[in-house]
Coordinates of C-alpha atoms in Angstrom, one line a residue:
L1 CA 59.6 -27.1 43.4
E2 CA 60.9 -25.0 40.6
R3 CA 57.9 -26.2 38.5
A4 CA 55.4 -25.2 41.2
K5 CA 57.1 -21.8 41.6
R6 CA 56.8 -21.3 37.8
E7 CA 53.1 -22.2 37.9
V8 CA 52.4 -19.8 40.7
E9 CA 54.3 -17.0 38.8
E10 CA 52.2 -17.8 35.7
Q11 CA 49.0 -17.6 37.7
L12 CA 50.1 -14.3 39.2
W13 CA 51.1 -12.9 35.8
F14 CA 48.0 -13.8 33.9
P15 CA 44.7 -12.4 35.1
S16 CA 42.5 -14.9 36.7
Q17 CA 39.2 -16.0 35.2
E18 CA 37.3 -13.9 37.8
V19 CA 39.2 -10.7 36.8
A20 CA 38.6 -11.4 33.1
T21 CA 34.9 -12.0 33.8
A22 CA 34.7 -8.8 35.9
E23 CA 36.4 -6.8 33.2
A24 CA 34.1 -8.2 30.5
R25 CA 31.1 -7.3 32.7
L26 CA 32.6 -3.8 33.2
I27 CA 32.9 -3.3 29.4
V28 CA 29.3 -4.5 28.9
A29 CA 28.1 -2.2 31.7
K30 CA 29.9 0.8 30.1
D31 CA 28.4 0.0 26.7
K32 CA 24.9 -0.3 28.4
K33 CA 25.5 3.0 30.1
A34 CA 26.4 4.7 26.9
E35 CA 23.3 3.2 25.2
L36 CA 21.1 4.4 28.0
K37 CA 22.7 7.8 28.0
A38 CA 22.0 8.1 24.3
R39 CA 18.4 7.0 24.8
L40 CA 18.0 9.4 27.6
E41 CA 19.2 12.3 25.4
V42 CA 16.7 11.3 22.7
A43 CA 13.9 11.2 25.3
V44 CA 14.9 14.5 26.8
S45 CA 15.0 16.1 23.4
H46 CA 11.5 14.6 22.6
R47 CA 10.2 15.9 26.0
D48 CA 11.5 19.3 25.3
D49 CA 9.9 19.3 21.8
M50 CA 6.6 18.2 23.3
R51 CA 6.8 20.8 26.1
R52 CA 7.4 23.5 23.6
E53 CA 4.6 22.3 21.3
V54 CA 2.2 22.0 24.2
G55 CA 3.2 25.5 25.5
E56 CA 2.6 27.0 22.1
A57 CA -0.8 25.3 21.7
F58 CA -1.8 26.4 25.2
G59 CA -0.7 29.9 24.5
S60 CA -2.7 30.0 21.3
E61 CA -5.8 28.4 22.9
H62 CA -5.5 30.7 25.9
Q63 CA -5.4 33.8 23.7
A64 CA -8.4 32.6 21.7
W65 CA -10.2 32.0 25.0
L66 CA -9.4 35.5 26.2
K67 CA -10.8 37.0 23.0
E68 CA -13.9 34.9 23.3
R69 CA -14.4 35.8 26.9
D70 CA -14.0 39.5 26.0
L71 CA -16.6 39.2 23.3
M72 CA -19.0 37.4 25.8
V73 CA -18.4 40.1 28.4
A74 CA -19.1 42.8 25.9
E75 CA -22.3 41.0 24.8
R76 CA -23.4 40.6 28.4
D77 CA -22.8 44.3 29.1
R78 CA -24.7 45.2 25.9
L79 CA -27.6 43.0 26.9
K80 CA -27.5 44.4 30.4
A81 CA -27.6 48.0 29.2
A82 CA -30.5 47.1 26.7
N83 CA -32.4 45.5 29.6
E84 CA -31.9 48.5 31.8
L85 CA -33.1 50.7 29.0
K86 CA -36.2 48.6 28.5
R87 CA -36.9 48.6 32.3
L88 CA -36.6 52.4 32.3
K89 CA -39.0 52.7 29.4
R90 CA -41.4 50.3 31.0
R91 CA -41.4 52.3 34.2
E92 CA -42.0 55.5 32.3
A93 CA -44.8 53.8 30.4
E94 CA -46.4 52.5 33.6
E95 CA -46.1 55.9 35.2
G96 CA -47.7 57.4 32.1
L97 CA -50.5 54.8 32.3
V98 CA -51.1 55.6 35.9
A99 CA -51.2 59.3 35.1
L100 CA -53.7 58.6 32.3
Q101 CA -55.8 56.4 34.6
E102 CA -55.8 59.1 37.3
E103 CA -56.8 61.7 34.7
A104 CA -59.5 59.5 33.3
A105 CA -60.9 58.9 36.8
K106 CA -61.3 62.6 37.5

């Protein structure tokens, strides 16, 4: 009886195999968590760098596009004004021609 009592006390004193296994798994899980956290921090840093790089590239390209658009709008307006001037001169020439034809017909 005394021997059985001692064995029970020893089993109560020393952690069981299940507890030891659970503690080992907990340690492995904590290590994995730390590794994943470090990898996440690297990924977040990389994402932020890429976001900044893309933002800068977009800003530069957008500014270049705005300048190009302004140049095209200015060219369109210049061509439109030149076209209007040519139409006006053509109308004046046609009116002059009609006047000459009427004068010649008299």
